[in-house]
PDB file of C-alpha atoms in Angstrom:
ATOM      1  CA  UNK A  97     -11.967 -15.062 -15.207  1.00 90.00           C
ATOM      2  CA  UNK A  98     -12.487 -11.378 -15.921  1.00 97.00           C
ATOM      3  CA  UNK A  99     -13.164  -8.628 -13.432  1.00 97.00           C
ATOM      4  CA  UNK A 100     -16.790  -8.498 -14.577  1.00 97.00           C
ATOM      5  CA  UNK A 101     -17.103 -12.246 -13.972  1.00 97.00           C
ATOM      6  CA  UNK A 102     -15.819 -11.779 -10.437  1.00 96.00           C
ATOM      7  CA  UNK A 103     -18.229  -8.909  -9.773  1.00 97.00           C
ATOM      8  CA  UNK A 104     -21.125 -10.928 -11.098  1.00 97.00           C
ATOM      9  CA  UNK A 105     -20.134 -13.949  -9.014  1.00 97.00           C
ATOM     10  CA  UNK A 106     -19.952 -11.779  -5.904  1.00 97.00           C
ATOM     11  CA  UNK A 107     -23.410 -10.362  -6.593  1.00 97.00           C
ATOM     12  CA  UNK A 108     -24.809 -13.897  -6.522  1.00 97.00           C
ATOM     13  CA  UNK A 109     -23.360 -14.680  -3.089  1.00 98.00           C
ATOM     14  CA  UNK A 110     -25.233 -14.548   0.180  1.00 98.00           C
ATOM     15  CA  UNK A 111     -24.860 -11.544   2.450  1.00 98.00           C
ATOM     16  CA  UNK A 112     -22.646 -13.543   4.836  1.00 98.00           C
ATOM     17  CA  UNK A 113     -20.383 -14.586   1.977  1.00 98.00           C
ATOM     18  CA  UNK A 114     -20.161 -10.992   0.755  1.00 98.00           C
ATOM     19  CA  UNK A 115     -19.179  -9.871   4.254  1.00 98.00           C
ATOM     20  CA  UNK A 116     -16.501 -12.570   4.381  1.00 98.00           C
ATOM     21  CA  UNK A 117     -15.113 -11.384   1.038  1.00 98.00           C
ATOM     22  CA  UNK A 118     -15.114  -7.826   2.348  1.00 98.00           C
ATOM     23  CA  UNK A 119     -13.081  -8.891   5.386  1.00 98.00           C
ATOM     24  CA  UNK A 120     -10.673 -10.866   3.220  1.00 98.00           C
ATOM     25  CA  UNK A 121     -10.162  -7.955   0.841  1.00 98.00           C
ATOM     26  CA  UNK A 122      -9.434  -5.594   3.728  1.00 98.00           C
ATOM     27  CA  UNK A 123      -6.890  -8.083   5.056  1.00 98.00           C
ATOM     28  CA  UNK A 124      -5.241  -8.532   1.637  1.00 98.00           C
ATOM     29  CA  UNK A 125      -5.017  -4.774   1.123  1.00 98.00           C
ATOM     30  CA  UNK A 126      -3.573  -4.287   4.601  1.00 98.00           C
ATOM     31  CA  UNK A 127      -0.928  -6.956   3.914  1.00 98.00           C
ATOM     32  CA  UNK A 128      -0.025  -5.392   0.563  1.00 98.00           C
ATOM     33  CA  UNK A 129       0.390  -1.980   2.183  1.00 98.00           C
ATOM     34  CA  UNK A 130       2.590  -3.459   4.899  1.00 98.00           C
ATOM     35  CA  UNK A 131       4.732  -5.052   2.209  1.00 98.00           C
ATOM     36  CA  UNK A 132       5.008  -1.750   0.377  1.00 98.00           C
ATOM     37  CA  UNK A 133       5.977   0.081   3.574  1.00 98.00           C
ATOM     38  CA  UNK A 134       8.606  -2.560   4.320  1.00 98.00           C
ATOM     39  CA  UNK A 135      10.059  -2.363   0.781  1.00 97.00           C
ATOM     40  CA  UNK A 136      10.214   1.445   1.050  1.00 95.00           C
ATOM     41  CA  UNK A 137      11.911   1.115   4.438  1.00 95.00           C
ATOM     42  CA  UNK A 138      14.524  -1.297   3.058  1.00 96.00           C
ATOM     43  CA  UNK A 139      15.111   1.003   0.087  1.00 95.00           C
ATOM     44  CA  UNK A 140      15.591   3.974   2.430  1.00 90.00           C
ATOM     45  CA  UNK A 141      18.067   1.960   4.493  1.00 93.00           C
ATOM     46  CA  UNK A 142      20.133   1.262   1.376  1.00 94.00           C
ATOM     47  CA  UNK A 143      19.991   4.936   0.393  1.00 91.00           C
ATOM     48  CA  UNK A 144      21.077   5.911   3.899  1.00 88.00           C
ATOM     49  CA  UNK A 145      24.016   3.494   3.813  1.00 91.00           C
ATOM     50  CA  UNK A 146      25.081   4.957   0.464  1.00 92.00           C
ATOM     51  CA  UNK A 147      24.764   8.484   1.868  1.00 86.00           C
ATOM     52  CA  UNK A 148      22.048   9.349  -0.642  1.00 84.00           C
ATOM     53  CA  UNK A 149      19.381  10.498   1.842  1.00 80.00           C
ATOM     54  CA  UNK A 150      18.891  14.207   2.240  1.00 78.00           C
ATOM     55  CA  UNK A 151      17.141  15.912   5.125  1.00 75.00           C
ATOM     56  CA  UNK A 152      16.746  19.340   6.618  1.00 76.00           C
ATOM     57  CA  UNK A 153      15.131  21.080   9.557  1.00 82.00           C
ATOM     58  CA  UNK A 154      14.327  24.055   7.314  1.00 87.00           C
ATOM     59  CA  UNK A 155      10.769  23.808   5.944  1.00 90.00           C
ATOM     60  CA  UNK A 156      11.669  25.559   2.691  1.00 89.00           C
ATOM     61  CA  UNK A 157      14.543  23.152   2.089  1.00 86.00           C
ATOM     62  CA  UNK A 158      12.236  20.213   2.832  1.00 83.00           C
ATOM     63  CA  UNK A 159       9.730  21.464   0.265  1.00 87.00           C
ATOM     64  CA  UNK A 160      12.506  21.796  -2.261  1.00 85.00           C
ATOM     65  CA  UNK A 161      13.724  18.242  -1.518  1.00 80.00           C
ATOM     66  CA  UNK A 162      10.199  16.880  -1.973  1.00 83.00           C
ATOM     67  CA  UNK A 163       9.872  18.566  -5.357  1.00 84.00           C
ATOM     68  CA  UNK A 164      13.112  16.996  -6.621  1.00 77.00           C
TER      69      UNK A 164
END
């Protein structure tokens, strides 16, 4: 099924069904973002254990670290 098929199928649904899909999509997106945050957290933990994380209280140094 293509994206256009999905869009067309959604257009043919009732308003209640469209609202249910909207709620489901919000939930799926929220779960994906949580997973991404968790993976980034785990990656940062590994970097910290390896001593690869850099930080600074100096705003100019922080900007420079972000640009790297």
